[in-house]
Coordinates of C-alpha atoms in Angstrom, one line a residue:
M1 CA 48.4 115.6 120.7
T2 CA 51.1 118.2 121.6
S3 CA 54.5 118.3 119.7
T4 CA 57.3 116.4 121.1
G5 CA 59.6 119.6 120.9
I6 CA 62.2 117.3 119.0
R7 CA 63.5 118.5 115.8
L8 CA 66.7 117.5 113.4
H9 CA 69.6 119.6 114.1
A10 CA 69.6 121.8 111.5
P11 CA 70.6 125.7 110.6
A12 CA 67.5 128.2 111.2
P13 CA 65.5 129.0 108.1
G14 CA 67.2 131.3 106.1
W15 CA 64.2 132.0 103.7
A16 CA 60.3 131.5 103.6
I17 CA 57.1 131.7 101.6
S18 CA 53.4 131.5 102.5
A19 CA 50.6 129.3 101.3
D20 CA 47.4 127.9 102.1
V21 CA 48.4 124.4 101.8
V22 CA 52.0 122.6 101.2
V23 CA 52.1 119.3 100.0
V24 CA 55.2 117.3 100.7
G25 CA 55.9 114.6 97.8
S26 CA 55.1 114.3 94.0
G27 CA 53.6 111.0 93.6
V28 CA 50.1 109.9 92.8
A29 CA 49.1 111.1 96.5
G30 CA 50.6 114.3 96.5
L31 CA 50.0 115.7 92.8
T32 CA 46.4 114.6 93.2
A33 CA 46.1 116.3 96.5
A34 CA 47.6 119.4 95.1
L35 CA 45.7 119.5 91.8
R36 CA 42.4 119.5 93.8
C37 CA 43.7 121.9 96.2
E38 CA 44.6 124.3 93.7
A39 CA 41.3 123.9 91.8
A40 CA 39.4 124.6 95.0
G41 CA 41.2 127.9 94.8
L42 CA 43.8 127.2 97.7
T43 CA 47.4 128.6 97.1
T44 CA 49.3 125.6 96.9
V45 CA 53.0 124.5 97.0
V46 CA 54.5 121.2 96.3
V47 CA 57.8 120.1 97.8
T48 CA 59.5 117.0 96.3
K49 CA 62.6 115.3 97.4
A50 CA 64.1 115.0 93.8
R51 CA 62.2 116.2 90.6
L52 CA 58.6 116.2 90.2
D53 CA 58.1 112.5 88.5
D54 CA 61.2 111.0 90.7
G55 CA 58.9 109.3 93.1
S56 CA 57.8 105.9 94.0
T57 CA 54.6 106.2 91.5
R58 CA 56.7 105.9 88.3
W59 CA 58.2 102.8 89.5
A60 CA 54.8 100.9 89.8
Q61 CA 54.7 98.3 87.2
G62 CA 51.2 96.4 87.7
G63 CA 48.6 99.1 87.6
I64 CA 45.5 100.5 89.5
A65 CA 42.6 98.3 90.6
A66 CA 39.3 99.4 90.4
A67 CA 35.6 97.9 89.9
L68 CA 35.9 98.9 86.1
G69 CA 34.8 96.0 84.2
E70 CA 31.6 93.8 83.2
G71 CA 30.3 92.0 86.1
D72 CA 33.0 93.6 88.6
T73 CA 31.2 95.4 91.6
P74 CA 33.0 97.3 94.5
E75 CA 31.5 94.6 96.7
Q76 CA 33.8 92.0 95.3
H77 CA 36.9 94.4 95.4
L78 CA 36.1 95.0 99.0
G79 CA 35.9 91.3 99.9
D80 CA 39.1 90.3 98.0
T81 CA 40.8 93.5 99.9
L82 CA 39.6 92.2 103.2
V83 CA 40.8 88.8 102.7
A84 CA 44.1 90.2 101.9
G85 CA 44.4 92.6 105.2
V86 CA 43.9 89.4 107.4
G87 CA 41.1 90.8 109.5
L88 CA 43.1 94.1 110.1
C89 CA 41.5 96.2 107.5
D90 CA 39.2 99.0 108.7
E91 CA 35.8 98.1 106.9
E92 CA 34.7 101.5 106.3
A93 CA 38.1 102.9 104.9
V94 CA 38.0 99.8 102.1
R95 CA 34.5 100.6 101.5
I96 CA 35.3 104.2 100.6
L97 CA 38.2 103.1 98.6
V98 CA 36.4 100.5 96.6
T99 CA 33.0 102.7 95.9
E100 CA 34.8 105.9 95.3
G101 CA 37.6 104.2 93.3
P102 CA 36.2 103.9 89.7
D103 CA 35.3 107.3 89.4
A104 CA 38.6 108.4 90.9
V105 CA 39.9 106.9 87.9
R106 CA 37.9 108.0 85.4
R107 CA 39.1 111.5 86.7
L108 CA 42.7 110.7 86.4
I109 CA 41.8 109.7 82.8
D110 CA 40.2 113.0 82.3
T111 CA 43.5 114.7 83.8
G112 CA 45.2 112.9 80.8
A113 CA 46.4 109.5 81.9
H114 CA 46.3 107.0 79.0
F115 CA 45.6 103.4 79.9
D116 CA 45.6 100.3 77.6
E117 CA 42.7 99.4 75.8
S118 CA 41.1 96.2 74.0
A119 CA 40.5 96.3 70.1
E120 CA 37.1 97.3 71.2
G121 CA 37.9 100.5 72.9
E122 CA 37.7 99.3 76.4
L123 CA 40.4 99.4 79.1
D124 CA 42.3 96.3 79.0
L125 CA 41.9 94.9 82.5
T126 CA 44.2 92.3 83.8
R127 CA 44.5 90.2 87.1
E128 CA 47.0 90.0 90.0
G129 CA 47.5 88.1 93.1
G130 CA 44.4 88.1 95.6
H131 CA 41.9 89.3 93.0
H132 CA 39.2 87.2 91.7
R133 CA 38.4 89.3 88.8
R134 CA 40.2 91.2 86.2
R135 CA 40.2 94.9 87.3
I136 CA 43.8 95.8 86.8
A137 CA 43.9 98.9 84.6
H138 CA 47.5 99.3 83.2
A139 CA 49.5 101.5 81.0
G140 CA 52.2 100.6 78.4
G141 CA 52.3 97.1 79.5
D142 CA 54.1 97.5 82.6
A143 CA 54.6 101.0 82.9
T144 CA 51.8 102.3 84.7
G145 CA 53.4 104.1 87.1
A146 CA 55.3 106.4 84.6
E147 CA 52.2 107.3 82.7
V148 CA 50.2 108.2 86.0
S149 CA 53.2 110.4 86.8
R150 CA 53.5 112.1 83.3
A151 CA 49.7 112.9 83.4
L152 CA 50.0 114.5 86.9
V153 CA 53.3 116.3 86.5
D154 CA 51.9 117.7 83.1
A155 CA 48.9 118.9 84.9
V156 CA 50.6 120.5 87.6
R157 CA 52.8 122.3 85.3
A158 CA 50.2 123.2 83.0
R159 CA 48.1 125.0 85.8
G160 CA 51.1 126.6 86.9
L161 CA 51.3 125.2 90.8
R162 CA 54.2 126.3 92.4
T163 CA 56.8 123.6 93.2
I164 CA 60.1 123.5 95.2
E165 CA 62.2 120.3 93.5
N166 CA 65.3 118.8 95.1
A167 CA 63.9 119.7 98.8
L168 CA 64.1 117.7 101.7
V169 CA 61.6 118.2 104.1
L170 CA 63.0 118.5 108.0
D171 CA 60.5 119.4 110.3
L172 CA 57.0 120.1 111.2
L173 CA 56.4 123.8 112.0
T174 CA 53.7 124.5 114.7
D175 CA 52.1 127.8 116.1
A176 CA 51.5 128.6 119.8
D177 CA 48.3 126.6 120.0
G178 CA 50.0 123.4 118.5
R179 CA 48.4 123.6 115.2
T180 CA 50.5 122.9 111.9
A181 CA 52.2 126.2 110.6
G182 CA 54.0 125.0 107.8
V183 CA 57.5 123.0 107.7
T184 CA 60.9 123.6 107.2
L185 CA 63.3 122.1 104.3
H186 CA 66.6 122.1 102.7
V187 CA 66.7 122.8 98.8
M188 CA 69.8 121.1 97.3
G189 CA 71.1 123.4 95.2
E190 CA 69.2 124.4 92.4
G191 CA 66.3 127.0 91.6
Q192 CA 64.5 130.0 93.3
H193 CA 65.9 129.1 97.2
D194 CA 68.9 127.5 98.5
G195 CA 69.7 125.6 101.9
V196 CA 67.3 125.5 104.7
G197 CA 64.0 127.5 104.6
A198 CA 60.3 127.2 105.6
V199 CA 57.1 127.1 103.9
H200 CA 54.4 128.5 106.3
A201 CA 50.8 127.0 105.8
P202 CA 47.8 126.1 108.1
A203 CA 47.9 122.7 106.2
V204 CA 50.4 120.1 105.6
V205 CA 49.9 117.3 103.4
L206 CA 52.6 114.3 103.9
A207 CA 52.6 112.6 100.7
T208 CA 56.3 111.4 101.2
G209 CA 55.8 107.5 100.2
G210 CA 57.7 104.8 101.5
M211 CA 60.5 103.6 103.9
G212 CA 62.1 100.4 101.8
Q213 CA 65.5 102.3 102.3
V214 CA 65.5 101.2 105.5
F215 CA 66.4 97.4 104.2
S216 CA 69.2 96.7 102.1
S217 CA 67.5 95.0 99.1
T218 CA 64.2 96.9 98.1
T219 CA 62.1 98.0 95.2
N220 CA 62.0 101.3 96.6
P221 CA 63.9 104.4 94.9
S222 CA 66.7 105.7 97.0
V223 CA 64.8 108.8 98.4
S224 CA 62.3 106.3 100.3
T225 CA 64.0 106.7 103.5
G226 CA 61.1 107.2 105.9
D227 CA 61.4 110.9 106.1
G228 CA 57.3 111.6 106.5
V229 CA 56.9 109.0 109.3
A230 CA 60.0 110.5 111.3
L231 CA 58.8 113.8 110.7
A232 CA 55.2 112.8 111.9
L233 CA 56.6 111.4 114.7
R234 CA 58.8 114.0 115.9
A235 CA 55.7 116.3 115.4
G236 CA 53.7 114.5 118.0
A237 CA 51.7 112.2 115.5
E238 CA 51.1 108.5 116.2
V239 CA 51.7 106.0 113.5
S240 CA 50.2 102.5 113.4
D241 CA 50.7 99.2 111.9
L242 CA 54.4 99.7 110.8
E243 CA 55.5 96.1 111.3
F244 CA 53.6 95.1 108.4
V245 CA 56.3 95.5 105.8
Q246 CA 55.2 93.8 102.4
F247 CA 58.0 91.9 100.7
H248 CA 57.3 91.6 96.9
P249 CA 57.9 87.9 96.1
T250 CA 59.2 88.5 92.6
V251 CA 62.3 91.1 92.5
L252 CA 65.1 90.2 89.9
F253 CA 67.7 88.4 91.9
I254 CA 71.2 90.1 90.4
G255 CA 73.4 88.7 93.3
A256 CA 73.8 88.0 97.0
D257 CA 75.7 91.1 97.4
A258 CA 73.5 93.4 95.5
E259 CA 72.0 96.7 97.8
G260 CA 69.7 99.5 96.9
Q261 CA 67.0 99.5 94.6
M262 CA 66.3 96.5 92.7
P263 CA 64.5 95.5 89.4
L264 CA 60.7 94.6 90.0
V265 CA 59.0 91.6 88.3
S266 CA 55.5 92.6 88.3
E267 CA 52.9 90.6 90.2
A268 CA 50.9 91.0 86.5
V269 CA 53.6 88.7 85.2
R270 CA 51.9 85.9 87.3
G271 CA 48.5 87.5 86.5
E272 CA 49.2 86.4 82.5
G273 CA 50.3 83.0 83.5
A274 CA 53.9 82.7 84.6
H275 CA 54.6 80.1 86.9
L276 CA 57.2 80.0 90.2
V277 CA 59.6 76.9 90.2
D278 CA 62.7 75.9 91.8
A279 CA 65.7 75.0 90.0
D280 CA 64.6 71.3 89.2
G281 CA 61.4 73.3 87.3
V282 CA 58.6 72.1 89.8
R283 CA 56.0 74.7 90.5
F284 CA 56.0 74.7 94.4
M285 CA 53.0 77.3 95.1
V286 CA 50.5 74.4 93.8
G287 CA 48.7 72.9 96.7
Q288 CA 49.9 75.6 99.1
H289 CA 47.3 77.8 98.0
E290 CA 43.8 77.5 96.1
L291 CA 45.3 80.5 93.8
A292 CA 48.9 78.8 93.6
E293 CA 50.8 82.0 92.2
L294 CA 48.2 84.3 92.6
A295 CA 47.7 84.0 96.4
P296 CA 48.3 87.1 98.3
R297 CA 51.6 88.6 98.3
D298 CA 52.7 87.5 101.9
V299 CA 51.5 83.8 101.0
V300 CA 53.6 83.5 97.9
A301 CA 56.3 85.3 99.6
K302 CA 56.7 83.0 102.5
G303 CA 56.2 79.9 100.1
I304 CA 59.3 81.2 98.1
T305 CA 61.4 81.8 101.2
R306 CA 60.4 78.4 102.6
R307 CA 61.3 76.8 99.4
M308 CA 64.9 78.7 99.5
Q309 CA 65.4 77.4 103.1
E310 CA 64.4 74.0 102.0
Q311 CA 66.9 73.9 99.2
G312 CA 69.6 76.0 100.5
A313 CA 69.0 78.1 97.6
E314 CA 69.6 82.0 97.3
H315 CA 66.3 82.3 94.9
M316 CA 63.9 80.7 93.1
Y317 CA 62.8 81.1 89.3
L318 CA 59.9 82.9 87.4
D319 CA 59.2 80.8 84.2
A320 CA 57.2 82.8 81.5
R321 CA 59.2 81.5 78.4
H322 CA 55.7 80.3 76.9
F323 CA 54.7 84.1 76.5
G324 CA 56.8 84.4 73.5
A325 CA 58.9 87.2 72.4
D326 CA 56.0 88.8 71.1
M327 CA 53.6 89.0 74.4
W328 CA 57.1 89.9 76.7
G329 CA 57.9 92.8 74.2
H330 CA 54.0 94.0 74.1
R331 CA 52.9 93.6 77.7
F332 CA 56.3 93.9 79.5
P333 CA 58.8 95.9 77.8
T334 CA 60.2 97.6 81.0
I335 CA 61.0 94.0 82.6
L336 CA 62.0 92.6 79.4
A337 CA 64.7 95.6 79.1
A338 CA 65.7 95.2 83.1
C339 CA 66.2 91.5 82.6
R340 CA 68.2 92.0 79.7
A341 CA 70.3 94.6 81.0
N342 CA 71.0 92.1 83.9
G343 CA 72.0 89.1 81.4
I344 CA 68.8 87.6 81.7
D345 CA 66.4 86.5 78.5
P346 CA 63.2 86.0 80.0
V347 CA 62.2 84.9 76.3
T348 CA 64.7 81.9 76.5
E349 CA 65.3 81.4 80.4
P350 CA 63.4 81.3 83.6
I351 CA 64.1 84.7 85.5
P352 CA 65.8 84.3 88.8
I353 CA 63.7 86.1 91.9
A354 CA 63.6 86.4 95.3
P355 CA 61.7 88.8 98.0
A356 CA 62.9 92.1 98.8
A357 CA 61.3 95.0 100.8
H358 CA 58.5 96.7 98.7
Y359 CA 55.1 98.5 100.8
A360 CA 54.8 99.6 103.9
S361 CA 51.1 99.0 104.6
G362 CA 51.3 100.9 108.0
G363 CA 52.3 104.5 108.5
V364 CA 51.2 107.7 110.2
R365 CA 47.7 107.2 111.5
T366 CA 44.7 109.0 109.9
D367 CA 40.9 109.0 109.5
A368 CA 39.1 109.0 106.4
Q369 CA 39.6 112.7 105.9
G370 CA 43.2 112.0 105.8
R371 CA 43.4 113.8 109.3
T372 CA 46.5 112.7 111.7
T373 CA 46.4 113.3 115.6
V374 CA 48.1 116.6 114.9
P375 CA 45.8 119.4 113.9
G376 CA 46.2 120.8 110.3
L377 CA 48.5 117.9 109.4
Y378 CA 47.2 115.3 106.7
A379 CA 48.8 112.1 105.3
C380 CA 48.1 109.9 102.2
G381 CA 49.8 107.6 99.9
E382 CA 52.1 104.8 101.5
V383 CA 53.2 107.3 104.5
A384 CA 49.6 107.2 105.8
C385 CA 47.9 104.3 107.4
T386 CA 44.3 104.6 106.7
G387 CA 43.3 101.1 107.7
V388 CA 42.7 100.0 103.7
H389 CA 45.6 97.8 103.9
G390 CA 45.4 96.0 107.1
A391 CA 48.3 93.3 107.4
N392 CA 48.9 92.8 103.9
R393 CA 47.9 95.2 100.9
L394 CA 46.0 93.9 98.0
A395 CA 48.0 93.9 94.8
S396 CA 47.4 97.3 92.7
N397 CA 45.0 99.0 95.7
S398 CA 48.1 101.5 96.2
L399 CA 47.7 103.8 93.4
L400 CA 43.9 103.9 93.7
E401 CA 44.4 104.6 97.5
G402 CA 46.6 107.4 96.7
L403 CA 44.1 109.2 94.6
V404 CA 41.0 108.4 96.6
Y405 CA 42.3 109.7 99.9
A406 CA 44.4 112.6 98.3
E407 CA 40.9 113.6 97.0
R408 CA 39.2 113.7 100.2
I409 CA 42.2 115.2 102.0
A410 CA 41.8 118.2 99.4
D411 CA 38.2 118.6 100.0
A412 CA 38.5 118.4 104.0
I413 CA 41.1 121.1 103.6
A414 CA 39.1 123.2 101.2
A415 CA 36.1 122.9 103.8
A416 CA 38.3 123.8 107.1
H417 CA 39.5 126.6 104.7
A418 CA 36.1 128.1 104.5
D419 CA 34.9 127.5 107.9
D420 CA 37.8 127.9 110.4
G421 CA 39.1 131.4 110.7
L422 CA 42.7 129.7 111.8
H423 CA 42.6 128.2 108.1
A424 CA 41.6 131.6 106.6
R425 CA 45.1 132.9 107.6
V426 CA 49.1 131.4 107.5
P427 CA 49.7 131.3 111.3
A428 CA 52.6 132.5 113.0
P429 CA 55.2 129.5 113.7
V430 CA 56.7 129.0 117.0
P431 CA 60.3 130.5 116.7
H432 CA 63.3 128.3 115.7
P433 CA 64.8 126.7 118.9
E434 CA 68.5 127.9 119.5
T435 CA 69.9 124.3 120.5
P436 CA 69.7 121.4 118.4
A437 CA 67.4 118.6 120.0
H438 CA 68.2 115.7 118.0
P439 CA 71.5 114.4 117.2
L440 CA 72.6 113.3 113.7
L441 CA 74.0 110.1 112.6
A442 CA 76.9 109.7 110.3
P443 CA 76.2 108.9 106.5
E444 CA 77.6 105.4 106.9
T445 CA 75.2 104.5 109.3
R446 CA 72.6 104.1 106.9
F447 CA 74.1 100.9 105.5
T448 CA 74.5 99.4 109.4
I449 CA 70.9 100.0 109.9
Q450 CA 70.0 98.3 106.6
R451 CA 72.4 95.4 107.7
I452 CA 70.6 95.2 111.0
M453 CA 67.2 95.5 109.7
T454 CA 67.6 93.0 107.1
E455 CA 69.0 90.2 109.2
G456 CA 66.8 90.8 111.9
A457 CA 63.2 92.3 110.7
G458 CA 63.1 90.8 107.3
V459 CA 60.9 88.2 105.5
L460 CA 61.7 85.8 108.8
R461 CA 61.1 87.3 111.9
S462 CA 61.8 85.9 115.8
E463 CA 61.8 86.9 119.1
E464 CA 65.5 86.5 119.1
S465 CA 66.3 88.1 115.6
L466 CA 64.1 91.2 116.7
A467 CA 65.6 91.3 120.2
R468 CA 69.1 91.6 118.5
A469 CA 68.2 93.8 116.1
A470 CA 66.5 96.3 118.8
E471 CA 69.5 96.1 120.9
Q472 CA 71.7 97.0 117.7
L473 CA 69.6 99.8 117.0
Q474 CA 69.1 101.4 120.9
R475 CA 73.0 101.1 120.6
L476 CA 73.4 103.8 117.8
H477 CA 70.8 105.6 119.1
T478 CA 72.3 105.9 122.6
E479 CA 75.8 106.5 121.0
A480 CA 74.6 109.7 119.1
R481 CA 72.5 110.9 122.3
D482 CA 75.7 110.4 124.5
A483 CA 78.1 112.4 122.1
L484 CA 75.7 115.2 121.8
E485 CA 74.5 115.3 125.5
E486 CA 78.2 114.7 126.9
H487 CA 80.5 116.2 124.4
G488 CA 78.2 118.4 122.3
K489 CA 79.1 116.6 119.2
T490 CA 76.9 115.3 116.4
A491 CA 77.4 114.8 112.7
E492 CA 77.2 117.8 110.5
P493 CA 73.9 118.6 109.3
G494 CA 73.1 117.5 105.4
V495 CA 70.9 115.3 103.5
D496 CA 72.6 112.2 104.0
T497 CA 72.8 112.6 107.9
W498 CA 69.5 113.6 108.0
E499 CA 68.4 110.4 105.8
A500 CA 70.3 108.0 108.1
T501 CA 68.7 109.8 111.4
N502 CA 65.3 109.4 109.5
L503 CA 65.6 105.5 109.1
L504 CA 67.1 105.1 112.6
C505 CA 64.1 106.5 113.8
V506 CA 61.5 104.5 111.8
A507 CA 63.7 101.3 112.2
R508 CA 63.4 101.8 115.8
V509 CA 59.4 101.9 115.6
L510 CA 59.1 99.1 113.2
V511 CA 61.0 96.7 115.2
A512 CA 59.2 97.8 118.6
A513 CA 55.8 96.8 117.0
A514 CA 57.1 93.6 115.4
R515 CA 58.4 92.4 118.5
L516 CA 55.4 93.2 120.6
R517 CA 53.2 91.3 117.8
E518 CA 53.8 87.8 118.9
E519 CA 51.7 86.1 116.0
T520 CA 52.1 85.6 112.4
R521 CA 49.6 87.9 110.4
G522 CA 49.7 89.1 106.6
C523 CA 53.6 90.2 106.0
H524 CA 54.5 89.9 109.4
W525 CA 56.0 86.5 109.5
R526 CA 57.3 85.3 113.0
E527 CA 59.3 82.0 112.9
D528 CA 58.4 81.4 116.7
R529 CA 54.9 82.2 116.4
A530 CA 53.9 80.9 113.3
E531 CA 50.0 80.8 113.9
R532 CA 47.4 83.8 113.5
D533 CA 46.1 84.7 117.0
D534 CA 43.0 86.6 116.4
T535 CA 42.0 86.6 120.5
H536 CA 45.2 88.6 121.4
W537 CA 46.3 90.4 118.3
R538 CA 43.3 91.2 116.0
R539 CA 44.0 94.9 116.8
H540 CA 46.5 97.3 116.1
I541 CA 49.8 98.6 117.2
V542 CA 50.1 102.4 117.8
V543 CA 53.6 104.2 118.1
R544 CA 54.3 107.9 119.3
L545 CA 57.5 109.6 120.4
N546 CA 58.0 110.8 123.6
P547 CA 59.9 114.2 124.5
D548 CA 62.7 112.3 125.8
R549 CA 62.9 110.4 122.2
S550 CA 61.7 107.1 123.7
L551 CA 59.0 105.1 122.2
A552 CA 55.5 104.8 123.6
V553 CA 53.9 101.6 122.0
H554 CA 50.4 100.6 122.7
T555 CA 47.6 98.3 121.3
T556 CA 44.2 99.1 120.7
D557 CA 41.3 97.3 122.4
T558 CA 39.8 96.1 119.1
A559 CA 40.4 95.7 115.5
D560 CA 38.8 99.3 115.1
F561 CA 40.8 102.3 114.7
P562 CA 40.3 104.7 117.2
P563 CA 39.4 108.5 116.0
T564 CA 42.3 111.0 115.5
R565 CA 40.5 113.8 117.4

């Protein structure tokens, strides 16, 4: 796979540092990879868009799933994951996850993460949607992500890893042979470096998280603008299954006009016995699935949306009044505080909820060692598509995937560094082009993209809605291209314009894949193609970017992932 030659319009790097590995992202995947690379003797630099603890990991409420409880087995965890993935999981990738997962969690505990325990000193495991066993380890009740982030950040600082905070990654650097040679990035103000610079390294690990900000309402933090997927596409990498965006069923509804990051009401609340009800108190999920409120997330999100449509309502309710004040305060203190901050007391009243964009099951296509189709470029966590999640992520598998595949990436890089002469030195990157290859969008375009995506490619999709979205996105793309090519004009380089440009890139890919997949499967719901079609669509959709910035879209021949090498 060769580079597209496309890059963001940005100043040439004004400074540079070198390393064996640069890890982009500071969530569970990024910091786990960085710590393991450093332990292997590799000079490692961590680049993160905000502060070290500001990624998506800290917002994870539910927990981390692994077969750690009595009577549970990796095989049972495998079965639940495959069912949730609706025929599109890579079984070997899932087997790796569930088999290596328990020990990976134990190593996380050894790193310093503290999980809630029972009175007997055992892990206090709970259950979430799609799981037939209580296998979710949690911390601080509903603050698992914050505890995992704390432990990993503390370990990074204790070991003295070099970090560059408040830095937006821009593009991949490559050498004359097309191998990875590092990244360009823009540091936003503070620290040793400022402005656009470069980290030269023969291995780059993308752990940039999700792209939830492509929609108007999401559980993702403001930094989740699809930067890693967009960078990978410009670098010539393939992405897969981007149409499968999971909409979390129970996000606190704070008004029809609310935008941006919304408070999440964890699936663990339903796992502990909360009920979904309509305004009349009717439990509408009973009878729709054998697990009722604990069905996989796509089923619950669809059930909520159907009921909202039937009743012309803007939201449904989650009723957990029977928990009582003590349980709310002990088990779900974060959610309790968020509800009360928005004028809702879940101890005495049902919580208004509605689905919102939550997790991207697709991403940059990788193999079992996290290798992408670009030599030297790796990806793990939400930015990656390992094949674990298929068409719908099983609850609390995300933190586990970040742990397991980050460790595998670090081991692969260490092995390559030892065996491959190219990895034993820092490669010389191809010189920075003098002319911009990609126009930038005005900052306010971000809100236009979010509106287009929410209306056309949200929970409910159809050929009509997706065609309209594709046309509107293409218009934004064409206008920016023509302004640059005909008049030499583009928006000024800056964080807001780079983010808007990345969002348009991932939005175009998502809509193209969703439009092509003419069926309903997992979290891809086509109103006009309501049935699952295994004959034609039990396969993956792969997209790459052409040098002229058009999209090359194709389907795999089977449900198996093709090799990345």
